[in-house]
Coordinates of C-alpha atoms in Angstrom, one line a residue:
Chain B
X30 CA 38.9 27.2 12.4
X31 CA 36.6 25.4 10.0
X32 CA 32.9 24.7 10.6
X33 CA 33.2 21.5 8.5
X34 CA 36.1 19.7 10.2
X35 CA 35.3 16.2 8.9
X36 CA 35.3 17.1 5.2
X37 CA 37.8 20.0 5.1
X38 CA 40.3 17.9 3.2
X39 CA 37.8 16.3 0.8
X40 CA 37.9 17.9 -2.5
X41 CA 37.2 16.1 -5.8
X42 CA 38.1 12.5 -6.3
X43 CA 41.8 12.6 -5.3
X44 CA 42.4 11.3 -1.8
X45 CA 44.4 13.6 0.5
X46 CA 48.0 12.2 0.9
X47 CA 50.2 12.8 3.9
X48 CA 51.6 16.1 2.5
X49 CA 48.1 17.5 1.7
X50 CA 46.8 16.3 5.1
X51 CA 49.7 18.0 6.9
X52 CA 49.5 21.2 4.9
X53 CA 45.9 21.6 6.2
X54 CA 46.8 21.2 9.9
X55 CA 47.1 17.4 10.0
X56 CA 49.1 15.7 12.8
X57 CA 49.5 19.0 14.6
X58 CA 47.2 17.6 17.3
X59 CA 49.4 14.5 17.6
X60 CA 52.6 16.6 17.8
X61 CA 51.0 18.9 20.5
X62 CA 49.5 16.1 22.5
X63 CA 51.5 12.9 22.6
X64 CA 53.9 13.0 25.6
X65 CA 52.8 16.5 26.4
X66 CA 49.2 16.1 27.8
X67 CA 48.0 13.5 30.2
X68 CA 45.5 10.9 29.2
X69 CA 43.2 12.1 32.0
X70 CA 43.2 15.6 30.7
X71 CA 42.3 14.3 27.2
X72 CA 39.5 12.2 28.6
X73 CA 38.1 15.3 30.4
X74 CA 38.1 17.2 27.1
X75 CA 36.2 14.4 25.3
X76 CA 33.7 14.0 28.1
X77 CA 33.2 17.8 28.2
X78 CA 32.7 17.9 24.4
X79 CA 29.6 15.8 24.7
X80 CA 30.6 13.7 21.6
X81 CA 28.2 10.9 21.1
X82 CA 29.0 7.8 19.0
X83 CA 28.3 8.2 15.3
X84 CA 27.8 4.5 14.6
X85 CA 24.1 4.6 15.3
X86 CA 23.6 4.2 19.1
X87 CA 24.7 7.7 20.1
X88 CA 26.4 6.5 23.3
X89 CA 28.5 9.3 24.9
X90 CA 32.1 8.6 23.8
X91 CA 33.8 10.0 26.9
X92 CA 31.6 7.9 29.2
X93 CA 32.4 4.8 27.2
X94 CA 36.1 5.4 27.5
X95 CA 35.9 6.2 31.2
X96 CA 35.1 2.5 31.9
X97 CA 38.6 1.4 30.6
X98 CA 40.8 0.6 33.6
X99 CA 43.7 3.0 33.7
X100 CA 45.9 1.3 36.3
X101 CA 49.2 0.2 34.9
X102 CA 48.8 -3.6 34.4
X103 CA 50.7 -6.1 32.3
X104 CA 49.2 -6.9 28.9
X105 CA 47.7 -5.1 25.9
X106 CA 44.8 -2.6 25.7
X107 CA 43.1 -2.3 22.3
X108 CA 41.4 0.4 20.3
X109 CA 39.3 -1.0 17.4
X110 CA 37.8 1.1 14.7
X111 CA 34.4 -0.2 13.4
X112 CA 34.7 0.4 9.7
X113 CA 32.2 -2.4 8.8
X114 CA 29.7 0.0 7.3
X115 CA 26.9 -2.2 6.3
X116 CA 23.7 -0.7 7.6
X117 CA 21.5 -0.5 4.6
X118 CA 21.2 3.0 3.3
X119 CA 24.4 4.2 5.1
X120 CA 27.2 5.7 3.0
X121 CA 29.2 8.0 5.2
X122 CA 32.3 6.3 6.6
X123 CA 33.4 5.2 3.1
X124 CA 33.8 8.8 2.0
X125 CA 36.2 9.7 4.9
X126 CA 38.3 6.5 4.5
X127 CA 38.6 6.8 0.7
X128 CA 39.2 10.5 0.6
X129 CA 41.0 11.4 3.8
X130 CA 42.4 8.3 5.4
X131 CA 45.0 10.2 7.6
X132 CA 42.1 11.8 9.4
X133 CA 41.1 8.4 10.8
X134 CA 44.7 7.4 11.5
X135 CA 45.3 10.6 13.5
X136 CA 42.0 10.2 15.4
X137 CA 43.0 6.7 16.3
X138 CA 46.5 7.7 17.6
X139 CA 44.9 10.4 19.9
X140 CA 42.1 8.1 21.0
X141 CA 44.6 5.2 21.8
X142 CA 46.8 7.6 23.7
X143 CA 43.8 8.7 25.8
X144 CA 42.9 5.1 26.9
X145 CA 46.6 4.0 26.9
X146 CA 46.0 1.4 24.2
X147 CA 49.1 0.0 22.5
X148 CA 47.5 -2.0 19.6
X149 CA 44.8 -0.8 17.2
X150 CA 42.7 -2.5 14.5
X151 CA 40.6 -1.0 11.7
X152 CA 38.0 -3.6 11.0
X153 CA 36.9 -2.8 7.5
X154 CA 34.2 -4.6 5.4
X155 CA 35.6 -6.7 2.6
X156 CA 34.0 -4.8 -0.3
X157 CA 35.8 -1.5 0.6
X158 CA 38.9 -2.3 -1.4
X159 CA 40.0 1.2 -2.2
X160 CA 39.5 2.4 1.4
X161 CA 41.5 -0.5 2.8
X162 CA 44.3 0.1 0.4
X163 CA 44.4 3.9 1.2
X164 CA 44.3 3.2 4.9
X165 CA 47.3 0.8 4.7
X166 CA 49.2 3.5 2.6
X167 CA 48.3 6.1 5.2
X168 CA 49.5 3.9 8.1
X169 CA 52.8 3.3 6.4
X170 CA 53.3 6.9 5.6
X171 CA 52.5 7.9 9.3
X172 CA 54.9 5.2 10.5
X173 CA 57.7 6.6 8.4
X174 CA 57.1 10.1 9.9
X175 CA 57.2 8.7 13.4
X176 CA 53.5 9.4 14.2
X177 CA 52.8 5.6 14.6
X178 CA 54.6 2.6 15.8
X179 CA 57.3 2.4 18.5
X180 CA 58.4 5.4 20.5
X181 CA 56.1 7.9 18.7
X182 CA 57.9 11.2 18.1
X183 CA 60.5 10.1 20.7
X184 CA 58.0 10.2 23.6
X185 CA 58.2 6.6 24.5
X186 CA 54.6 6.0 23.6
X187 CA 53.9 2.9 21.4
X188 CA 50.9 2.3 19.2
X189 CA 50.8 -0.1 16.3
X190 CA 47.8 -0.1 13.9
X191 CA 46.6 -2.8 11.6
X192 CA 43.9 -3.0 8.9
X193 CA 41.7 -6.1 9.1
X194 CA 39.7 -6.7 6.0
X195 CA 36.5 -8.7 6.8
X196 CA 34.9 -11.5 5.0
X197 CA 31.2 -10.4 4.9
X198 CA 28.2 -10.6 7.3
X199 CA 26.4 -7.5 8.6
X200 CA 26.5 -8.9 12.2
X201 CA 30.3 -8.1 12.3
X202 CA 29.3 -4.5 12.9
X203 CA 27.9 -5.4 16.3
X204 CA 30.8 -4.6 18.6
X205 CA 31.2 -7.9 20.4
X206 CA 30.6 -9.9 17.2
X207 CA 33.3 -7.8 15.6
X208 CA 35.7 -8.7 18.4
X209 CA 35.0 -12.4 17.9
X210 CA 35.6 -12.0 14.2
X211 CA 38.9 -10.2 14.9
X212 CA 39.9 -13.2 17.1
X213 CA 39.3 -15.3 14.0
X214 CA 36.0 -16.8 15.1
X215 CA 32.4 -16.9 13.9
X216 CA 30.9 -13.4 14.4
X217 CA 28.4 -14.3 17.1
X218 CA 27.7 -11.4 19.5
X219 CA 28.8 -12.0 23.1
X220 CA 26.5 -11.9 26.1
X221 CA 27.1 -8.7 28.1
X222 CA 28.3 -8.0 30.7
X223 CA 31.3 -8.1 30.7
X224 CA 31.5 -5.1 28.4
X225 CA 34.5 -4.8 26.0
X226 CA 35.9 -1.8 27.9
X227 CA 36.8 -4.3 30.7
X228 CA 37.0 -7.6 28.8
X229 CA 37.1 -7.2 25.1
X230 CA 39.6 -8.5 22.5
X231 CA 41.3 -11.6 23.8
X232 CA 39.8 -10.7 27.2
X233 CA 41.7 -7.4 27.4
X234 CA 40.2 -3.9 27.8
X235 CA 39.0 -2.7 24.4
X236 CA 37.3 0.3 23.0
X237 CA 35.3 -0.1 19.7
X238 CA 34.3 3.1 18.0
X239 CA 32.8 4.1 14.6
X240 CA 35.0 5.8 11.9
X241 CA 33.2 9.1 12.2
X242 CA 33.4 9.1 16.0
X243 CA 37.2 8.6 15.9
X244 CA 37.7 11.2 13.3
X245 CA 36.0 13.8 15.5
X246 CA 38.6 13.2 18.3
X247 CA 41.3 14.9 16.3
X248 CA 39.3 18.1 15.9
X249 CA 38.1 18.2 19.5
X250 CA 41.7 17.8 20.8
X251 CA 42.9 20.4 18.4
X252 CA 40.2 23.0 18.8
X253 CA 38.7 22.3 22.3
X254 CA 35.4 21.1 23.7
X255 CA 33.7 24.5 23.6
X256 CA 34.4 25.0 19.9
X257 CA 32.9 21.5 19.3
X258 CA 29.8 22.2 21.3
X259 CA 29.2 25.5 19.5
X260 CA 29.2 23.6 16.1
X261 CA 25.9 22.0 17.0
X262 CA 22.6 23.9 16.5
X263 CA 20.8 22.2 19.4
X264 CA 21.6 20.0 22.3
X265 CA 24.1 17.8 20.5
X266 CA 27.6 18.8 19.8
X267 CA 29.6 18.9 16.6
X268 CA 28.8 18.2 13.0
X269 CA 27.5 15.0 11.4
X270 CA 27.7 13.4 8.0
X271 CA 24.0 13.4 7.0
X272 CA 22.8 11.6 3.8
X273 CA 19.7 11.0 1.8
X274 CA 19.0 8.2 -0.6
X275 CA 15.9 7.2 -2.6
X276 CA 13.7 9.3 -5.0
X277 CA 15.1 12.8 -4.3
X278 CA 16.6 15.1 -6.9
X279 CA 20.2 14.9 -5.7
X280 CA 20.9 12.1 -3.3
X281 CA 24.2 12.6 -1.4
X282 CA 26.1 13.0 1.8
X283 CA 26.9 16.3 3.5
X284 CA 28.6 17.5 6.6
X285 CA 26.2 19.6 8.5
X286 CA 25.7 20.9 12.1
X287 CA 24.1 18.5 14.5
X288 CA 20.5 19.6 14.9
X289 CA 20.0 20.6 11.3
X290 CA 16.3 20.3 10.5
X291 CA 15.3 17.3 8.5
X292 CA 13.4 19.6 6.0
X293 CA 16.7 21.5 5.2
X294 CA 18.5 18.2 4.6
X295 CA 15.9 16.8 2.3
X296 CA 14.7 19.9 0.5
X297 CA 17.8 22.1 0.3
X298 CA 20.7 19.6 0.2
X299 CA 19.0 16.7 -1.5
X300 CA 17.0 19.1 -3.7
X301 CA 13.6 17.8 -2.7
X302 CA 11.7 15.0 -4.2
X303 CA 12.4 13.9 -7.8
X304 CA 9.8 15.0 -10.4
X305 CA 6.6 13.0 -10.2
X306 CA 7.3 11.6 -6.7
X307 CA 5.8 12.7 -3.3
X308 CA 7.3 12.2 0.1
X309 CA 5.4 9.6 2.1
X310 CA 7.7 8.8 4.9
X311 CA 11.4 8.2 5.7
X312 CA 13.8 6.2 7.8
X313 CA 15.9 8.8 9.5
X314 CA 19.1 6.9 10.0
X315 CA 19.5 3.6 8.2
X316 CA 17.3 0.5 7.8
X317 CA 17.0 -0.3 11.5
X318 CA 15.2 2.9 12.5
X319 CA 11.5 3.7 12.8
X320 CA 9.6 5.4 9.9
X321 CA 8.9 9.1 10.4
X322 CA 6.3 11.1 8.3
X323 CA 6.2 14.4 6.4
X324 CA 4.7 15.9 9.6
X325 CA 8.1 15.3 11.2
X326 CA 10.1 17.3 8.7
X327 CA 10.7 20.3 10.9
X328 CA 12.3 18.2 13.7
X329 CA 16.0 18.7 14.3
X330 CA 18.5 15.8 13.6
X331 CA 19.5 15.6 17.3
X332 CA 19.6 12.2 19.1
X333 CA 17.0 13.0 21.7
X334 CA 14.7 15.0 19.4
X335 CA 14.4 12.0 17.0
X336 CA 14.1 9.6 19.9
X337 CA 11.1 11.6 21.3
X338 CA 9.4 11.4 17.9
X339 CA 9.5 7.6 18.2
X340 CA 12.5 6.8 16.1
X341 CA 16.3 7.0 16.2
X342 CA 18.8 9.2 14.5
X343 CA 20.9 6.1 13.8
X344 CA 23.6 6.7 11.3
X345 CA 22.0 10.0 10.1
X346 CA 21.6 8.7 6.5
X347 CA 17.9 8.9 5.6
X348 CA 16.1 6.5 3.3
X349 CA 13.0 8.0 1.5
X350 CA 9.7 6.2 1.0
X351 CA 8.0 7.8 -2.0
X352 CA 4.3 7.5 -2.9
X353 CA 4.9 5.1 -5.7
X354 CA 6.6 2.3 -3.8
X355 CA 4.7 -0.2 -1.7
X356 CA 5.5 0.2 2.0
X357 CA 4.8 -3.5 2.5
X358 CA 7.4 -4.4 -0.2
X359 CA 9.9 -2.0 1.3
X360 CA 9.6 -3.5 4.8
X361 CA 9.7 -7.0 3.3
X362 CA 13.0 -6.1 1.6
X363 CA 14.4 -4.8 5.0
X364 CA 13.2 -7.8 6.9
X365 CA 14.6 -10.2 4.3
X366 CA 18.0 -8.5 4.8
X367 CA 17.9 -8.9 8.6
X368 CA 16.6 -12.5 8.4
X369 CA 19.5 -13.3 6.1
X370 CA 22.1 -11.5 8.3
X371 CA 21.0 -13.0 11.6
X372 CA 24.0 -14.9 13.0
X373 CA 21.7 -17.7 14.0
X374 CA 22.7 -17.9 17.7
X375 CA 19.5 -16.7 19.4
X376 CA 16.3 -18.6 18.5
X377 CA 13.9 -15.6 18.4
X378 CA 16.0 -13.9 15.8
X379 CA 17.1 -16.9 13.8
X380 CA 13.5 -18.3 13.5
X381 CA 11.4 -15.2 14.1
X382 CA 12.8 -13.0 11.3
X383 CA 12.3 -15.6 8.5
X384 CA 8.7 -16.2 9.8
X385 CA 8.0 -12.4 9.7
X386 CA 9.5 -12.3 6.2
X387 CA 7.3 -15.2 5.0
X388 CA 4.2 -13.4 6.2
X389 CA 5.2 -10.1 4.7
X390 CA 5.9 -11.9 1.4
X391 CA 2.5 -13.6 1.4
X392 CA 0.7 -10.2 2.1
X393 CA 2.7 -8.5 -0.6
X394 CA 1.9 -11.2 -3.1
X395 CA -1.9 -11.3 -2.4
X396 CA -1.8 -14.4 -0.3
X397 CA -2.1 -12.7 3.1
X398 CA -4.6 -13.8 5.7
X399 CA -6.1 -11.5 8.4
X400 CA -4.4 -13.5 11.2
X401 CA -1.1 -12.6 9.5
X402 CA -1.4 -9.2 11.0
X403 CA -1.9 -10.7 14.5
X404 CA 1.3 -12.7 14.0
X405 CA 3.2 -9.7 12.8
X406 CA 2.0 -7.7 15.8
X407 CA 2.9 -10.4 18.2
X408 CA 6.3 -11.0 16.6
X409 CA 7.0 -7.2 16.6
X410 CA 6.3 -7.0 20.3
X411 CA 8.4 -10.2 21.1
X412 CA 11.4 -9.6 18.8
X413 CA 11.3 -5.8 19.4
X414 CA 11.9 -6.2 23.1
X415 CA 15.4 -5.8 24.4
X416 CA 16.7 -8.9 26.4
X417 CA 15.3 -11.7 24.3
X418 CA 18.4 -11.9 22.2
X419 CA 22.1 -11.2 22.9
X420 CA 22.3 -8.2 20.5
X421 CA 20.2 -5.5 19.0
X422 CA 19.8 -7.0 15.5
X423 CA 16.3 -8.3 15.9
X424 CA 15.0 -5.3 17.9
X425 CA 16.5 -3.1 15.2
X426 CA 14.9 -5.1 12.4
X427 CA 11.5 -4.7 14.0
X428 CA 11.7 -0.8 14.2
X429 CA 10.8 -0.2 10.5
X430 CA 8.2 -3.0 10.6
X431 CA 6.4 -1.8 13.7
X432 CA 6.4 1.8 12.6
X433 CA 5.2 0.8 9.1
X434 CA 2.3 -1.1 10.7
X435 CA 1.5 2.0 12.8
X436 CA 1.6 4.5 10.0
X437 CA 0.6 2.5 6.9
X438 CA -1.5 -0.3 8.6
X439 CA -4.4 0.5 6.3
X440 CA -2.3 -0.5 3.3
X441 CA -1.3 -3.8 4.9
X442 CA -5.0 -4.5 5.4
X443 CA -5.8 -3.4 1.8
X444 CA -3.3 -6.0 0.5
X445 CA -5.1 -8.7 2.5
X446 CA -8.7 -7.6 1.6
X447 CA -8.0 -7.1 -2.1
X448 CA -5.7 -10.1 -2.3
X449 CA -3.2 -8.1 -4.3
X450 CA -0.6 -5.4 -4.0
X451 CA -2.2 -2.0 -4.9
X452 CA 1.1 -1.0 -6.3
X453 CA 1.6 -4.3 -8.2
X454 CA 2.2 -2.7 -11.6
X455 CA 4.9 -0.5 -10.2
X456 CA 6.7 -3.1 -8.2
X457 CA 6.3 -6.0 -10.6
X458 CA 4.7 -8.2 -7.9
X459 CA 2.6 -11.2 -9.1
Chain O
X29 CA 54.8 -34.0 11.9
X30 CA 53.4 -37.2 10.3
X31 CA 53.6 -37.9 6.6
X32 CA 49.9 -37.2 6.2
X33 CA 50.2 -33.8 7.9
X34 CA 53.2 -32.9 5.7
X35 CA 51.1 -33.6 2.7
X36 CA 48.3 -31.4 4.0
X37 CA 50.5 -28.3 4.5
X38 CA 52.1 -28.8 1.1
X39 CA 48.7 -28.3 -0.5
X40 CA 49.5 -24.6 0.2
X41 CA 52.1 -22.7 -1.8
X42 CA 55.2 -21.3 -0.2
X43 CA 53.9 -17.8 -0.9
X44 CA 50.5 -18.6 0.7
X45 CA 52.2 -19.9 3.8
X46 CA 54.5 -16.9 4.0
X47 CA 51.5 -14.5 3.7
X48 CA 49.6 -16.4 6.4
X49 CA 52.6 -16.5 8.8
X50 CA 53.0 -12.7 8.3
X51 CA 49.4 -12.3 9.7
X52 CA 50.1 -14.8 12.5
X53 CA 53.2 -12.8 13.5
X54 CA 51.1 -9.9 15.0
X55 CA 48.4 -12.0 16.6
X56 CA 48.5 -13.7 20.0
X57 CA 47.7 -17.2 18.6
X58 CA 47.7 -19.0 15.3
X59 CA 43.9 -19.7 15.2
X60 CA 43.3 -15.9 15.3
X61 CA 44.5 -15.8 11.7
X62 CA 41.8 -18.1 10.5
X63 CA 39.8 -15.5 8.4
X64 CA 43.0 -13.9 7.1
X65 CA 44.3 -17.3 6.0
X66 CA 41.0 -18.2 4.3
X67 CA 41.1 -14.9 2.4
X68 CA 44.7 -15.3 1.4
X69 CA 44.2 -18.7 0.0
X70 CA 41.0 -17.7 -1.7
X71 CA 42.8 -14.7 -3.2
X72 CA 45.2 -17.1 -4.9
X73 CA 42.8 -19.9 -5.9
X74 CA 39.4 -18.2 -6.1
X75 CA 37.8 -20.5 -3.6
X76 CA 38.4 -22.8 -0.6
X77 CA 38.5 -26.5 -1.5
X78 CA 38.3 -29.3 1.1
X79 CA 42.0 -29.8 0.4
X80 CA 42.9 -26.2 1.1
X81 CA 40.7 -26.1 4.2
X82 CA 42.5 -29.1 5.6
X83 CA 45.9 -27.6 4.9
X84 CA 45.0 -24.3 6.4
X85 CA 43.6 -26.0 9.5
X86 CA 46.8 -27.9 9.8
X87 CA 48.9 -24.8 9.5
X88 CA 46.9 -23.0 12.1
X89 CA 46.8 -26.1 14.4
X90 CA 43.1 -26.3 14.7
X91 CA 40.5 -28.9 13.6
X92 CA 39.2 -28.9 10.0
X93 CA 35.6 -28.9 11.4
X94 CA 36.2 -25.8 13.5
X95 CA 37.7 -24.0 10.5
X96 CA 34.8 -25.1 8.3
X97 CA 32.4 -23.6 10.8
X98 CA 34.2 -20.3 10.4
X99 CA 34.5 -20.5 6.6
X100 CA 30.8 -21.3 6.1
X101 CA 29.8 -18.5 8.5
X102 CA 31.2 -15.7 6.3
X103 CA 29.4 -14.9 3.1
X104 CA 32.5 -13.9 1.1
X105 CA 34.4 -17.1 1.8
X106 CA 33.5 -19.4 -1.1
X107 CA 33.4 -23.2 -0.4
X108 CA 32.5 -23.9 -4.0
X109 CA 34.3 -23.0 -7.2
X110 CA 33.3 -19.5 -8.5
X111 CA 33.8 -17.9 -11.9
X112 CA 36.7 -15.7 -12.8
X113 CA 34.8 -12.7 -11.5
X114 CA 32.2 -12.7 -8.8
X115 CA 29.4 -10.3 -9.6
X116 CA 27.7 -8.9 -6.4
X117 CA 24.5 -7.0 -6.9
X118 CA 23.2 -5.0 -4.0
X119 CA 19.6 -6.0 -3.0
X120 CA 19.3 -3.8 0.1
X121 CA 16.7 -1.1 0.6
X122 CA 18.1 2.0 -1.1
X123 CA 18.9 0.0 -4.3
X124 CA 15.4 -1.7 -4.1
X125 CA 13.8 1.8 -4.0
X126 CA 15.7 2.8 -7.2
X127 CA 14.5 -0.2 -9.2
X128 CA 17.3 -2.5 -8.2
X129 CA 15.1 -5.6 -8.7
X130 CA 14.6 -4.7 -12.4
X131 CA 18.4 -4.2 -12.7
X132 CA 19.0 -7.6 -11.1
X133 CA 16.6 -9.1 -13.6
X134 CA 18.4 -7.6 -16.5
X135 CA 21.7 -8.9 -15.2
X136 CA 20.3 -12.4 -14.8
X137 CA 19.0 -12.3 -18.4
X138 CA 22.2 -11.0 -19.7
X139 CA 24.3 -13.7 -18.0
X140 CA 21.7 -16.4 -18.4
X141 CA 22.0 -17.4 -14.7
X142 CA 20.2 -16.8 -11.4
X143 CA 21.8 -15.8 -8.1
X144 CA 24.1 -18.5 -6.8
X145 CA 25.0 -19.7 -10.3
X146 CA 28.1 -19.5 -12.5
X147 CA 28.0 -18.9 -16.3
X148 CA 28.8 -21.9 -18.4
X149 CA 32.0 -20.3 -19.7
X150 CA 33.2 -19.9 -16.1
X151 CA 33.5 -16.1 -16.4
X152 CA 31.0 -14.9 -13.8
X153 CA 29.3 -16.0 -10.6
X154 CA 26.3 -14.0 -9.6
X155 CA 25.5 -13.2 -5.9
X156 CA 23.4 -10.8 -4.0
X157 CA 25.3 -8.6 -1.6
X158 CA 24.3 -6.4 1.4
X159 CA 24.3 -2.6 1.0
X160 CA 27.5 -1.5 -0.7
X161 CA 27.5 2.0 1.0
X162 CA 27.0 3.8 -2.3
X163 CA 23.3 4.6 -1.8
X164 CA 23.4 8.1 -3.4
X165 CA 24.3 6.3 -6.6
X166 CA 21.9 3.4 -6.3
X167 CA 21.5 0.8 -7.7
X168 CA 25.1 -0.5 -7.3
X169 CA 27.0 -3.7 -7.8
X170 CA 30.6 -5.0 -7.9
X171 CA 32.2 -6.9 -10.8
X172 CA 35.2 -8.5 -9.1
X173 CA 36.9 -5.7 -7.1
X174 CA 35.4 -2.9 -9.3
X175 CA 32.3 -1.1 -8.2
X176 CA 29.7 0.2 -10.7
X177 CA 26.7 2.4 -9.8
X178 CA 23.8 4.5 -11.1
X179 CA 22.8 1.2 -12.9
X180 CA 20.0 1.3 -15.5
X181 CA 18.1 -1.9 -16.5
X182 CA 18.6 -1.1 -20.2
X183 CA 22.4 -0.4 -20.1
X184 CA 23.7 -2.7 -17.2
X185 CA 24.3 -5.6 -19.6
X186 CA 26.8 -3.6 -21.6
X187 CA 29.1 -3.5 -18.5
X188 CA 29.7 -7.2 -18.9
X189 CA 30.7 -6.7 -22.6
X190 CA 33.1 -4.0 -21.5
X191 CA 34.4 -6.1 -18.6
X192 CA 35.0 -9.1 -20.9
X193 CA 36.7 -6.9 -23.5
X194 CA 39.0 -5.4 -20.8
X195 CA 40.0 -8.8 -19.4
X196 CA 40.6 -10.0 -23.0
X197 CA 42.9 -7.0 -23.6
X198 CA 44.8 -7.7 -20.3
X199 CA 45.5 -11.3 -21.5
X200 CA 46.9 -10.2 -24.8

């Protein structure tokens, strides 16, 4: 058994086709499970494995699935894969879909069987052309072999799987916005409850999971919950695709045990900071997570450990703030992104984020006023609170801002006092 | 169907209608294919004109206004003509940290246009795009369906000479 289940088939640039995937143990779990094990036994294994969602929120997958009604009623149940990877600084799902598409297809067959879903969609962002093509090829190949479609392997179980290529907008990654988009509508998040597990796609029970989460299902079903739990170094189970981008020697994405110390990821795997740059801070898991500092380097990348330090593990792909880039400019870039990507439905998000962006822009360009900091603090408290908006876009956007003001507040004030960006030569501001 | 409605649907080619109907076939209602239909027609024509919009709405049995609400929501549905290739430059945080703004400036100078504009020869439309998920090779951009990464301000312009040359070769 491998200690790197998610990337065992990923070698070089060539994607693993059906033959290569099967040669390395692929679809054995489908053969051994469909029609042979009960869905309640499978759900128990997933719950026992302590798998937590890899899309960013870290919600326990087994618990999420347990809310799906399992009584035999008329009508469809859906399994949707969220492959709308758009969180800035996140580049992990793309690797799996481009290099090992069958891993996702098999994970979806097993997951669908567990919740008794008969239709599945892979909702993939528009720009991932190669990944969408390879997934469609993988689906067709799996269908020909009888792993997918009607009467899978003669067991009577049916599951059809479609690829839906999106048309842009970050908000589609929010699970209820994604469902509206799949229904052909504008991608406005829905008010919850009801939750999708009960009333999702076209009002039917629906599970939405991230690519990496669904891929883990195959390995848990094949190797057992205890094996999966043993892979993690700390409290959390399994492995994780961790990544580093920014001014490090070798930016990249690696499959490592859950609970790997941040220092090991940045210094060993990413090779440490690039020559001439110092580490000043980092966002541990995508643009919508709070900054952490060099003093946090020895923390383990575990959901609860990072949460206790005041941030979130998010997608596990870190973004490095070096000593030569202006933290105000970096946060302005992030807030501009979220302001642009707001779906516009809830007023605090639609109007608040552009306001915050304008103030950050004025501070960065030497036009900031002292009361700008008061407005930023007030907006951070208001927009950062859960419950003022239908979804978590605005609270997520505030995480890097509020933490930057906490850790680098002096630099915000320096911009205002000196009426210039102290990094202006480097960033080309003014 | 009235004469006017007939005319609207006939603004779509038989192939477009066939492709849209194939999407509808696995969906519970015709309107659910709205985004697929917009992408199909845009794939054939480059953008969604008012005429195309009306014809698609008619085919999906929904109002043109409702479909326009959907079309204008999504950043990659174009309601204005675009160049032969759409150039999408990532301006999200990882690319920003790796001098993405200087790369964007070089591209704008090379093409002689700003974001949201099309070159006078109709070859390129330049747009910013959200994180392309290639952050370990930042800065990144797409020229049409092709992704380019590890961009440098001094060499990024050359990619457009190469891309023009290639499409010239294809035509011959």
